[in-house]
PDB file of C-alpha atoms in Angstrom:
ATOM      1  CA  MET A 132       6.989  15.162 -14.254  1.00  0.00           C
ATOM      2  CA  ASN A 133       3.201  14.958 -13.785  1.00  0.00           C
ATOM      3  CA  ALA A 134       0.928  11.928 -13.499  1.00  0.00           C
ATOM      4  CA  PRO A 135      -2.583  11.997 -14.924  1.00  0.00           C
ATOM      5  CA  LYS A 136      -5.081  13.563 -12.591  1.00  0.00           C
ATOM      6  CA  ALA A 137      -7.756  11.471 -10.976  1.00  0.00           C
ATOM      7  CA  PRO A 138     -11.171  11.576 -12.687  1.00  0.00           C
ATOM      8  CA  VAL A 139     -13.966  13.266 -10.846  1.00  0.00           C
ATOM      9  CA  ALA A 140     -16.682  10.826 -10.041  1.00  0.00           C
ATOM     10  CA  ALA A 141     -20.395  11.702 -10.507  1.00  0.00           C
ATOM     11  CA  ASN A 142     -21.910  13.276  -7.359  1.00  0.00           C
ATOM     12  CA  GLN A 143     -23.547  10.445  -5.519  1.00  0.00           C
ATOM     13  CA  GLY A 144     -23.643  12.203  -2.122  1.00  0.00           C
ATOM     14  CA  ALA A 145     -20.944  12.687   0.479  1.00  0.00           C
ATOM     15  CA  PRO A 146     -19.648   9.980   2.694  1.00  0.00           C
ATOM     16  CA  PRO A 147     -21.493   9.433   5.976  1.00  0.00           C
ATOM     17  CA  GLY A 148     -20.727  12.112   8.577  1.00  0.00           C
ATOM     18  CA  PRO A 149     -18.830  11.469  11.800  1.00  0.00           C
ATOM     19  CA  ALA A 150     -20.338   8.719  13.947  1.00  0.00           C
ATOM     20  CA  PRO A 151     -21.604   9.560  17.438  1.00  0.00           C
ATOM     21  CA  THR A 152     -18.911   9.390  20.013  1.00  0.00           C
ATOM     22  CA  GLU A 153     -18.060   5.802  20.849  1.00  0.00           C
ATOM     23  CA  SER A 154     -16.323   4.336  23.911  1.00  0.00           C
ATOM     24  CA  LYS A 155     -13.016   2.609  23.530  1.00  0.00           C
ATOM     25  CA  GLU A 156     -14.804  -0.631  24.474  1.00  0.00           C
ATOM     26  CA  SER A 157     -17.408  -0.165  21.747  1.00  0.00           C
ATOM     27  CA  LYS A 158     -14.793   0.557  19.141  1.00  0.00           C
ATOM     28  CA  LYS A 159     -12.808  -2.503  20.268  1.00  0.00           C
ATOM     29  CA  THR A 160     -15.858  -4.728  19.908  1.00  0.00           C
ATOM     30  CA  VAL A 161     -16.419  -3.469  16.338  1.00  0.00           C
ATOM     31  CA  HIS A 162     -12.827  -3.979  15.388  1.00  0.00           C
ATOM     32  CA  GLU A 163     -12.700  -7.479  16.889  1.00  0.00           C
ATOM     33  CA  ALA A 164     -15.878  -8.525  15.047  1.00  0.00           C
ATOM     34  CA  PHE A 165     -14.447  -7.158  11.807  1.00  0.00           C
ATOM     35  CA  LEU A 166     -11.046  -8.896  12.364  1.00  0.00           C
ATOM     36  CA  LYS A 167     -12.728 -12.162  13.064  1.00  0.00           C
ATOM     37  CA  LYS A 168     -13.972 -12.263   9.507  1.00  0.00           C
ATOM     38  CA  HIS A 169     -10.389 -12.385   8.288  1.00  0.00           C
ATOM     39  CA  LEU A 170      -8.768 -14.922  10.561  1.00  0.00           C
ATOM     40  CA  GLN A 171      -9.260 -17.807   8.179  1.00  0.00           C
ATOM     41  CA  PHE A 172      -9.190 -18.207   4.378  1.00  0.00           C
ATOM     42  CA  ARG A 173     -12.036 -20.060   2.751  1.00  0.00           C
ATOM     43  CA  ASP A 174     -11.032 -21.068  -0.693  1.00  0.00           C
ATOM     44  CA  GLY A 175     -12.921 -19.140  -3.407  1.00  0.00           C
ATOM     45  CA  GLU A 176     -15.392 -17.573  -1.066  1.00  0.00           C
ATOM     46  CA  ASP A 177     -16.111 -13.851  -0.852  1.00  0.00           C
ATOM     47  CA  ILE A 178     -16.443 -12.412   2.602  1.00  0.00           C
ATOM     48  CA  ASN A 179     -19.918 -11.083   3.255  1.00  0.00           C
ATOM     49  CA  TYR A 180     -19.409  -7.382   3.897  1.00  0.00           C
ATOM     50  CA  LYS A 181     -22.153  -4.876   4.719  1.00  0.00           C
ATOM     51  CA  ALA A 182     -21.648  -1.370   3.419  1.00  0.00           C
ATOM     52  CA  LYS A 183     -22.547   0.016   6.834  1.00  0.00           C
ATOM     53  CA  GLU A 184     -19.761  -1.850   8.581  1.00  0.00           C
ATOM     54  CA  LEU A 185     -17.223  -0.720   5.882  1.00  0.00           C
ATOM     55  CA  PHE A 186     -18.175   2.873   6.395  1.00  0.00           C
ATOM     56  CA  VAL A 187     -17.306   2.590  10.084  1.00  0.00           C
ATOM     57  CA  ILE A 188     -13.960   0.706   9.445  1.00  0.00           C
ATOM     58  CA  ILE A 189     -12.920   3.149   6.653  1.00  0.00           C
ATOM     59  CA  ARG A 190     -13.667   6.122   8.814  1.00  0.00           C
ATOM     60  CA  GLU A 191     -11.536   4.588  11.664  1.00  0.00           C
ATOM     61  CA  MET A 192      -8.700   3.736   9.327  1.00  0.00           C
ATOM     62  CA  LYS A 193      -8.650   7.378   7.934  1.00  0.00           C
ATOM     63  CA  ASP A 194      -8.384   8.764  11.495  1.00  0.00           C
ATOM     64  CA  LEU A 195      -5.532   6.412  12.222  1.00  0.00           C
ATOM     65  CA  VAL A 196      -3.380   6.719   9.073  1.00  0.00           C
ATOM     66  CA  SER A 197      -3.842  10.482   8.733  1.00  0.00           C
ATOM     67  CA  ALA A 198      -2.161  10.900  12.120  1.00  0.00           C
ATOM     68  CA  GLU A 199       0.954   8.906  10.979  1.00  0.00           C
ATOM     69  CA  LYS A 200       4.047  10.534   9.435  1.00  0.00           C
ATOM     70  CA  SER A 201       4.837  10.479   5.724  1.00  0.00           C
ATOM     71  CA  LEU A 202       7.984   8.530   6.693  1.00  0.00           C
ATOM     72  CA  LEU A 203       7.395   5.811   9.211  1.00  0.00           C
ATOM     73  CA  GLU A 204      10.064   4.691  11.589  1.00  0.00           C
ATOM     74  CA  VAL A 205       9.766   0.933  11.941  1.00  0.00           C
ATOM     75  CA  PRO A 206      11.835  -1.175  14.440  1.00  0.00           C
ATOM     76  CA  ALA A 207      13.493  -4.388  13.461  1.00  0.00           C
ATOM     77  CA  PRO A 208      12.722  -7.254  13.138  1.00  0.00           C
ATOM     78  CA  CYS A 209       9.879  -6.971  10.693  1.00  0.00           C
ATOM     79  CA  VAL A 210       8.505  -8.829   7.709  1.00  0.00           C
ATOM     80  CA  ILE A 211       8.523  -6.745   4.490  1.00  0.00           C
ATOM     81  CA  VAL A 212       5.800  -7.551   1.913  1.00  0.00           C
ATOM     82  CA  GLY A 213       5.626  -6.430  -1.585  1.00  0.00           C
ATOM     83  CA  ASP A 214       2.726  -6.128  -4.056  1.00  0.00           C
ATOM     84  CA  ILE A 215      -0.377  -8.185  -3.138  1.00  0.00           C
ATOM     85  CA  HIS A 216      -2.791  -7.245  -5.931  1.00  0.00           C
ATOM     86  CA  GLY A 217      -5.983  -8.730  -4.604  1.00  0.00           C
ATOM     87  CA  GLN A 218      -4.484 -12.158  -4.069  1.00  0.00           C
ATOM     88  CA  TYR A 219      -6.131 -12.898  -0.736  1.00  0.00           C
ATOM     89  CA  GLU A 220      -5.234 -16.579  -0.574  1.00  0.00           C
ATOM     90  CA  ASP A 221      -1.457 -15.602  -1.030  1.00  0.00           C
ATOM     91  CA  LEU A 222      -1.866 -12.961   1.669  1.00  0.00           C
ATOM     92  CA  HIS A 223      -3.004 -15.693   4.150  1.00  0.00           C
ATOM     93  CA  ARG A 224      -0.311 -18.025   2.953  1.00  0.00           C
ATOM     94  CA  MET A 225       2.323 -15.336   3.707  1.00  0.00           C
ATOM     95  CA  PHE A 226       0.834 -15.026   7.195  1.00  0.00           C
ATOM     96  CA  ILE A 227       1.289 -18.844   7.761  1.00  0.00           C
ATOM     97  CA  MET A 228       4.802 -18.818   6.280  1.00  0.00           C
ATOM     98  CA  THR A 229       5.937 -16.118   8.743  1.00  0.00           C
ATOM     99  CA  GLY A 230       4.237 -17.696  11.713  1.00  0.00           C
ATOM    100  CA  ARG A 231       5.266 -20.767  13.722  1.00  0.00           C
ATOM    101  CA  ASN A 232       3.901 -24.250  14.055  1.00  0.00           C
ATOM    102  CA  GLY A 233       1.192 -23.702  11.477  1.00  0.00           C
ATOM    103  CA  ARG A 234      -0.073 -20.532  13.298  1.00  0.00           C
ATOM    104  CA  SER A 235      -0.459 -17.253  11.465  1.00  0.00           C
ATOM    105  CA  GLY A 236       2.263 -14.713  11.999  1.00  0.00           C
ATOM    106  CA  ALA A 237      -0.328 -11.948  11.937  1.00  0.00           C
ATOM    107  CA  THR A 238      -0.474 -11.868  15.769  1.00  0.00           C
ATOM    108  CA  MET A 239       3.091 -12.485  16.506  1.00  0.00           C
ATOM    109  CA  ARG A 240       5.201 -10.554  13.843  1.00  0.00           C
ATOM    110  CA  ARG A 241       5.672  -6.873  12.863  1.00  0.00           C
ATOM    111  CA  TYR A 242       4.938  -6.228   9.211  1.00  0.00           C
ATOM    112  CA  LEU A 243       5.662  -3.567   6.712  1.00  0.00           C
ATOM    113  CA  PHE A 244       3.578  -3.687   3.515  1.00  0.00           C
ATOM    114  CA  LEU A 245       4.867  -1.777   0.557  1.00  0.00           C
ATOM    115  CA  GLY A 246       1.558  -1.065  -1.225  1.00  0.00           C
ATOM    116  CA  ASP A 247      -0.476  -2.280  -4.193  1.00  0.00           C
ATOM    117  CA  TYR A 248      -3.103  -4.094  -2.172  1.00  0.00           C
ATOM    118  CA  VAL A 249      -5.760  -3.751  -4.849  1.00  0.00           C
ATOM    119  CA  ASP A 250      -6.429  -4.371  -8.593  1.00  0.00           C
ATOM    120  CA  ARG A 251      -5.906  -7.277 -10.907  1.00  0.00           C
ATOM    121  CA  GLY A 252      -6.501 -10.060  -8.466  1.00  0.00           C
ATOM    122  CA  PRO A 253      -9.954 -11.445  -7.573  1.00  0.00           C
ATOM    123  CA  HIS A 254     -10.149 -10.285  -3.980  1.00  0.00           C
ATOM    124  CA  SER A 255      -8.917  -6.741  -3.705  1.00  0.00           C
ATOM    125  CA  LEU A 256     -11.729  -5.922  -1.175  1.00  0.00           C
ATOM    126  CA  GLU A 257     -10.722  -8.863   1.122  1.00  0.00           C
ATOM    127  CA  CYS A 258      -7.047  -7.866   0.951  1.00  0.00           C
ATOM    128  CA  VAL A 259      -7.494  -4.302   1.880  1.00  0.00           C
ATOM    129  CA  CYS A 260     -10.157  -5.009   4.543  1.00  0.00           C
ATOM    130  CA  CYS A 261      -7.935  -7.704   6.082  1.00  0.00           C
ATOM    131  CA  LEU A 262      -5.037  -5.285   6.332  1.00  0.00           C
ATOM    132  CA  PHE A 263      -7.353  -2.551   7.689  1.00  0.00           C
ATOM    133  CA  ALA A 264      -8.688  -5.021  10.334  1.00  0.00           C
ATOM    134  CA  TYR A 265      -5.149  -5.912  11.485  1.00  0.00           C
ATOM    135  CA  LYS A 266      -3.950  -2.295  11.395  1.00  0.00           C
ATOM    136  CA  LEU A 267      -6.838  -1.260  13.622  1.00  0.00           C
ATOM    137  CA  ALA A 268      -6.210  -4.176  15.971  1.00  0.00           C
ATOM    138  CA  PHE A 269      -2.332  -3.936  16.084  1.00  0.00           C
ATOM    139  CA  PRO A 270      -1.495  -0.396  14.775  1.00  0.00           C
ATOM    140  CA  ARG A 271       2.211  -0.593  15.716  1.00  0.00           C
ATOM    141  CA  MET A 272       2.719  -4.052  14.227  1.00  0.00           C
ATOM    142  CA  PHE A 273       1.010  -3.439  10.932  1.00  0.00           C
ATOM    143  CA  ASN A 274       2.625  -0.668   8.837  1.00  0.00           C
ATOM    144  CA  LEU A 275       0.910   0.083   5.548  1.00  0.00           C
ATOM    145  CA  LEU A 276       2.607   2.171   2.797  1.00  0.00           C
ATOM    146  CA  ARG A 277       0.976   3.547  -0.261  1.00  0.00           C
ATOM    147  CA  GLY A 278       1.430   1.925  -3.661  1.00  0.00           C
ATOM    148  CA  ASN A 279       0.763   3.392  -7.070  1.00  0.00           C
ATOM    149  CA  HIS A 280      -2.482   1.388  -7.292  1.00  0.00           C
ATOM    150  CA  GLU A 281      -3.729   3.132  -4.094  1.00  0.00           C
ATOM    151  CA  ALA A 282      -4.811   6.072  -6.346  1.00  0.00           C
ATOM    152  CA  ALA A 283      -8.269   6.710  -7.720  1.00  0.00           C
ATOM    153  CA  PHE A 284      -7.135   7.279 -11.348  1.00  0.00           C
ATOM    154  CA  ILE A 285      -5.551   3.828 -11.318  1.00  0.00           C
ATOM    155  CA  ASN A 286      -7.891   1.606  -9.266  1.00  0.00           C
ATOM    156  CA  LYS A 287     -10.928   2.862 -11.104  1.00  0.00           C
ATOM    157  CA  ASN A 288      -9.638   1.195 -14.219  1.00  0.00           C
ATOM    158  CA  TYR A 289      -7.663  -1.851 -13.068  1.00  0.00           C
ATOM    159  CA  GLY A 290     -10.147  -3.871 -11.126  1.00  0.00           C
ATOM    160  CA  PHE A 291     -10.917  -2.502  -7.621  1.00  0.00           C
ATOM    161  CA  TYR A 292     -13.834  -0.182  -8.632  1.00  0.00           C
ATOM    162  CA  GLN A 293     -15.379  -3.001 -10.816  1.00  0.00           C
ATOM    163  CA  GLU A 294     -15.071  -5.354  -7.931  1.00  0.00           C
ATOM    164  CA  LEU A 295     -17.036  -3.007  -5.664  1.00  0.00           C
ATOM    165  CA  LYS A 296     -19.682  -2.588  -8.318  1.00  0.00           C
ATOM    166  CA  ASP A 297     -20.034  -6.380  -8.641  1.00  0.00           C
ATOM    167  CA  ARG A 298     -20.608  -6.631  -4.933  1.00  0.00           C
ATOM    168  CA  PHE A 299     -22.690  -3.600  -4.003  1.00  0.00           C
ATOM    169  CA  ASP A 300     -25.296  -1.577  -5.783  1.00  0.00           C
ATOM    170  CA  GLU A 301     -23.746   1.161  -7.831  1.00  0.00           C
ATOM    171  CA  PRO A 302     -24.330   4.127  -5.494  1.00  0.00           C
ATOM    172  CA  GLN A 303     -22.852   2.236  -2.596  1.00  0.00           C
ATOM    173  CA  ALA A 304     -20.006   1.011  -4.730  1.00  0.00           C
ATOM    174  CA  LEU A 305     -19.141   4.521  -5.754  1.00  0.00           C
ATOM    175  CA  LEU A 306     -19.362   5.886  -2.277  1.00  0.00           C
ATOM    176  CA  LEU A 307     -17.116   3.041  -0.921  1.00  0.00           C
ATOM    177  CA  TRP A 308     -14.654   3.537  -3.705  1.00  0.00           C
ATOM    178  CA  LYS A 309     -14.367   7.228  -2.870  1.00  0.00           C
ATOM    179  CA  MET A 310     -14.036   6.521   0.855  1.00  0.00           C
ATOM    180  CA  PHE A 311     -11.396   3.877   0.323  1.00  0.00           C
ATOM    181  CA  ASN A 312      -9.435   6.301  -1.875  1.00  0.00           C
ATOM    182  CA  ASP A 313      -9.726   9.087   0.839  1.00  0.00           C
ATOM    183  CA  VAL A 314      -7.778   6.624   3.125  1.00  0.00           C
ATOM    184  CA  PHE A 315      -5.318   5.740   0.375  1.00  0.00           C
ATOM    185  CA  ASP A 316      -4.581   9.467  -0.096  1.00  0.00           C
ATOM    186  CA  TYR A 317      -3.362   9.605   3.541  1.00  0.00           C
ATOM    187  CA  LEU A 318      -1.213   6.430   3.554  1.00  0.00           C
ATOM    188  CA  PRO A 319       2.489   6.983   4.463  1.00  0.00           C
ATOM    189  CA  LEU A 320       4.835   7.062   1.542  1.00  0.00           C
ATOM    190  CA  ALA A 321       8.018   5.435   2.892  1.00  0.00           C
ATOM    191  CA  ALA A 322       9.505   3.762   5.977  1.00  0.00           C
ATOM    192  CA  LEU A 323      12.877   3.647   7.629  1.00  0.00           C
ATOM    193  CA  VAL A 324      13.549   0.207   9.216  1.00  0.00           C
ATOM    194  CA  HIS A 325      15.927   0.139  12.059  1.00  0.00           C
ATOM    195  CA  GLY A 326      17.286   3.476  10.906  1.00  0.00           C
ATOM    196  CA  LYS A 327      19.163   1.815   8.135  1.00  0.00           C
ATOM    197  CA  ILE A 328      16.805   0.395   5.405  1.00  0.00           C
ATOM    198  CA  LEU A 329      14.750   2.800   3.402  1.00  0.00           C
ATOM    199  CA  CYS A 330      11.537   1.322   2.019  1.00  0.00           C
ATOM    200  CA  MET A 331       8.958   2.523  -0.433  1.00  0.00           C
ATOM    201  CA  HIS A 332       6.768   1.180  -3.196  1.00  0.00           C
ATOM    202  CA  GLY A 333       8.428   2.631  -6.296  1.00  0.00           C
ATOM    203  CA  GLY A 334      11.828   4.217  -5.934  1.00  0.00           C
ATOM    204  CA  ILE A 335      14.056   7.259  -5.610  1.00  0.00           C
ATOM    205  CA  GLY A 336      14.210  10.443  -7.583  1.00  0.00           C
ATOM    206  CA  PRO A 337      16.192  13.680  -8.043  1.00  0.00           C
ATOM    207  CA  ARG A 338      14.226  15.443  -5.296  1.00  0.00           C
ATOM    208  CA  LEU A 339      15.212  12.962  -2.588  1.00  0.00           C
ATOM    209  CA  ASN A 340      18.375  14.321  -0.847  1.00  0.00           C
ATOM    210  CA  THR A 341      17.570  13.974   2.832  1.00  0.00           C
ATOM    211  CA  LEU A 342      15.048  11.915   4.909  1.00  0.00           C
ATOM    212  CA  ASP A 343      13.412  15.205   5.814  1.00  0.00           C
ATOM    213  CA  ASP A 344      12.440  15.581   2.167  1.00  0.00           C
ATOM    214  CA  ILE A 345      10.109  12.667   2.769  1.00  0.00           C
ATOM    215  CA  ARG A 346       9.014  13.731   6.271  1.00  0.00           C
ATOM    216  CA  ASN A 347       7.963  17.155   4.891  1.00  0.00           C
ATOM    217  CA  ILE A 348       5.628  15.770   2.293  1.00  0.00           C
ATOM    218  CA  LYS A 349       2.143  16.934   3.003  1.00  0.00           C
ATOM    219  CA  ARG A 350      -0.809  14.542   2.914  1.00  0.00           C
ATOM    220  CA  PRO A 351      -3.442  13.752   1.638  1.00  0.00           C
ATOM    221  CA  ILE A 352      -2.162  13.521  -1.917  1.00  0.00           C
ATOM    222  CA  LYS A 353      -4.962  13.118  -4.482  1.00  0.00           C
ATOM    223  CA  ASN A 354      -3.071  13.960  -7.681  1.00  0.00           C
ATOM    224  CA  MET A 355       0.535  12.999  -8.372  1.00  0.00           C
ATOM    225  CA  ASP A 356       1.400  16.541  -9.551  1.00  0.00           C
ATOM    226  CA  GLU A 357       1.004  17.758  -5.989  1.00  0.00           C
ATOM    227  CA  SER A 358       4.489  16.296  -5.055  1.00  0.00           C
ATOM    228  CA  GLU A 359       7.115  15.171  -7.536  1.00  0.00           C
ATOM    229  CA  LEU A 360       8.913  13.315  -4.811  1.00  0.00           C
ATOM    230  CA  ALA A 361       5.755  11.454  -3.792  1.00  0.00           C
ATOM    231  CA  CYS A 362       5.286  10.502  -7.369  1.00  0.00           C
ATOM    232  CA  ASP A 363       8.756   9.050  -7.538  1.00  0.00           C
ATOM    233  CA  LEU A 364       8.321   7.145  -4.277  1.00  0.00           C
ATOM    234  CA  LEU A 365       5.261   5.448  -5.797  1.00  0.00           C
ATOM    235  CA  TRP A 366       6.258   5.111  -9.432  1.00  0.00           C
ATOM    236  CA  ALA A 367      10.094   5.208 -10.085  1.00  0.00           C
ATOM    237  CA  ASP A 368      12.037   2.108 -11.432  1.00  0.00           C
ATOM    238  CA  PRO A 369      15.737   1.065 -11.304  1.00  0.00           C
ATOM    239  CA  VAL A 370      17.465   0.358 -14.622  1.00  0.00           C
ATOM    240  CA  ILE A 371      20.705  -1.642 -15.093  1.00  0.00           C
ATOM    241  CA  ASP A 372      23.486   0.257 -16.917  1.00  0.00           C
ATOM    242  CA  LEU A 373      21.864   3.669 -16.406  1.00  0.00           C
ATOM    243  CA  SER A 374      23.654   6.620 -14.934  1.00  0.00           C
ATOM    244  CA  GLY A 375      21.585   9.233 -13.154  1.00  0.00           C
ATOM    245  CA  TYR A 376      17.851   9.754 -13.779  1.00  0.00           C
ATOM    246  CA  VAL A 377      15.890   9.654 -17.039  1.00  0.00           C
ATOM    247  CA  ARG A 378      12.213   9.973 -17.829  1.00  0.00           C
ATOM    248  CA  ASN A 379      10.282   6.733 -17.211  1.00  0.00           C
ATOM    249  CA  SER A 380       8.945   6.302 -20.685  1.00  0.00           C
ATOM    250  CA  VAL A 381       7.471   2.907 -19.897  1.00  0.00           C
ATOM    251  CA  ARG A 382       5.217   4.123 -17.114  1.00  0.00           C
ATOM    252  CA  GLY A 383       4.687   7.551 -18.582  1.00  0.00           C
ATOM    253  CA  VAL A 384       5.154   8.849 -15.052  1.00  0.00           C
ATOM    254  CA  SER A 385       8.163   9.616 -12.831  1.00  0.00           C
ATOM    255  CA  VAL A 386      11.727   8.557 -13.542  1.00  0.00           C
ATOM    256  CA  CYS A 387      14.097   5.604 -13.936  1.00  0.00           C
ATOM    257  CA  PHE A 388      17.190   5.667 -11.791  1.00  0.00           C
ATOM    258  CA  GLY A 389      20.646   4.148 -12.159  1.00  0.00           C
ATOM    259  CA  GLU A 390      23.015   2.339  -9.807  1.00  0.00           C
ATOM    260  CA  ASP A 391      24.995   5.534  -9.173  1.00  0.00           C
ATOM    261  CA  THR A 392      21.968   7.187  -7.666  1.00  0.00           C
ATOM    262  CA  VAL A 393      21.410   4.264  -5.269  1.00  0.00           C
ATOM    263  CA  LEU A 394      25.049   4.192  -4.142  1.00  0.00           C
ATOM    264  CA  ARG A 395      25.106   7.946  -3.693  1.00  0.00           C
ATOM    265  CA  LEU A 396      21.841   8.142  -1.703  1.00  0.00           C
ATOM    266  CA  CYS A 397      22.830   5.175   0.552  1.00  0.00           C
ATOM    267  CA  ASN A 398      26.170   6.848   1.237  1.00  0.00           C
ATOM    268  CA  ASN A 399      24.752  10.251   1.897  1.00  0.00           C
ATOM    269  CA  LEU A 400      21.921   8.981   4.163  1.00  0.00           C
ATOM    270  CA  LYS A 401      24.019   6.281   5.799  1.00  0.00           C
ATOM    271  CA  LEU A 402      21.644   3.521   4.583  1.00  0.00           C
ATOM    272  CA  ASP A 403      22.493  -0.175   4.433  1.00  0.00           C
ATOM    273  CA  MET A 404      20.062  -0.650   1.479  1.00  0.00           C
ATOM    274  CA  ILE A 405      16.780   0.244  -0.149  1.00  0.00           C
ATOM    275  CA  VAL A 406      13.763  -2.022  -0.312  1.00  0.00           C
ATOM    276  CA  ARG A 407      11.024  -1.440  -2.902  1.00  0.00           C
ATOM    277  CA  ALA A 408       8.236  -3.238  -4.751  1.00  0.00           C
ATOM    278  CA  HIS A 409       6.439  -2.249  -7.897  1.00  0.00           C
ATOM    279  CA  GLN A 410       7.933  -4.720 -10.415  1.00  0.00           C
ATOM    280  CA  MET A 411       7.098  -8.424 -10.928  1.00  0.00           C
ATOM    281  CA  MET A 412       9.913 -10.706  -9.787  1.00  0.00           C
ATOM    282  CA  MET A 413       9.536 -14.421 -10.791  1.00  0.00           C
ATOM    283  CA  ASN A 414      11.310 -15.570  -7.629  1.00  0.00           C
ATOM    284  CA  GLY A 415       9.540 -13.032  -5.372  1.00  0.00           C
ATOM    285  CA  PHE A 416      12.617 -10.840  -5.105  1.00  0.00           C
ATOM    286  CA  GLY A 417      15.474  -9.394  -7.155  1.00  0.00           C
ATOM    287  CA  PHE A 418      18.702  -7.568  -6.317  1.00  0.00           C
ATOM    288  CA  PHE A 419      20.145  -4.394  -8.013  1.00  0.00           C
ATOM    289  CA  CYS A 420      23.251  -2.444  -7.507  1.00  0.00           C
ATOM    290  CA  LYS A 421      25.420  -4.915  -5.703  1.00  0.00           C
ATOM    291  CA  ARG A 422      22.687  -5.786  -3.323  1.00  0.00           C
ATOM    292  CA  LYS A 423      22.167  -2.210  -2.159  1.00  0.00           C
ATOM    293  CA  LEU A 424      18.611  -2.377  -3.552  1.00  0.00           C
ATOM    294  CA  VAL A 425      16.130  -5.253  -3.512  1.00  0.00           C
ATOM    295  CA  THR A 426      12.765  -5.476  -5.271  1.00  0.00           C
ATOM    296  CA  VAL A 427      10.166  -7.487  -3.274  1.00  0.00           C
ATOM    297  CA  PHE A 428       7.021  -8.876  -5.045  1.00  0.00           C
ATOM    298  CA  SER A 429       4.517 -10.922  -3.046  1.00  0.00           C
ATOM    299  CA  ALA A 430       1.846 -11.927  -5.660  1.00  0.00           C
ATOM    300  CA  PRO A 431       2.816 -15.322  -7.057  1.00  0.00           C
ATOM    301  CA  ARG A 432       1.360 -16.321 -10.467  1.00  0.00           C
ATOM    302  CA  TYR A 433       0.708 -12.679 -11.061  1.00  0.00           C
ATOM    303  CA  ASP A 434      -0.837 -11.761 -14.415  1.00  0.00           C
ATOM    304  CA  PRO A 435      -0.172  -8.119 -15.219  1.00  0.00           C
ATOM    305  CA  ASP A 436      -2.596  -8.147 -18.148  1.00  0.00           C
ATOM    306  CA  LYS A 437      -5.514  -9.334 -16.021  1.00  0.00           C
ATOM    307  CA  VAL A 438      -8.152  -6.866 -14.922  1.00  0.00           C
ATOM    308  CA  ILE A 439     -10.909  -8.306 -12.721  1.00  0.00           C
TER     309      ILE A 439
END
């Protein structure tokens, strides 16, 4: 089942070429300065980003995530975070909640983010830049998966591109949007926590039989028709009282899967459970299939009809 292809943006020039060779100390200084911008939340304030600094950070992130596997192996314990959708205040609140004594957990915990960092909320740029900053500073502690909104054909229409146009002149906004999506195309698609918990943004599909099926997915993925399994990992949904797989008519992409598919996959792969995001949960989480699957959603007061 194929997803729509990403639109081809007008040619506004290629992204900046490789930077001159930098020392580790120089890169560390750049990363620390960028991270410092995200250590505190100032209510309602946009962070003042310069396009030039974002070019450097995006290029560094592309180098980092393109070297990662399609299936991450993440040790326990870790904090698993669902959709964020541009809600920067809530991202910081989550860091405080997972910290100690009022201190942010960002420097003391391991995190696994399940995607959908951008769109709909007012601060997509802050959210994705904050996570990029922490990933560059603590690459083994911050694990970022791809969500279905980390795709050009989605985030051009649901808020992220418009936010960039509101904050930069149009040629710069277009270039930044293309560069961010170049990174998104390389993001890992799933993670295995403690060898027992399989995590992804969307769900499972008929082409997922072994963990090597995920490991063997080639990235970057620009169009969902490049990999049906990747599409399912980003887009699939569980449905109560369903047996097997059926076309996901609500999304128009991927499949819906039943409880029997979850039980069979957990048994075959010796998994304790599956953790995914992708659907709004009023309490922040919801169980499925006798607690063999849980949906995690980390954007409180989320408005699915809102496009910023």
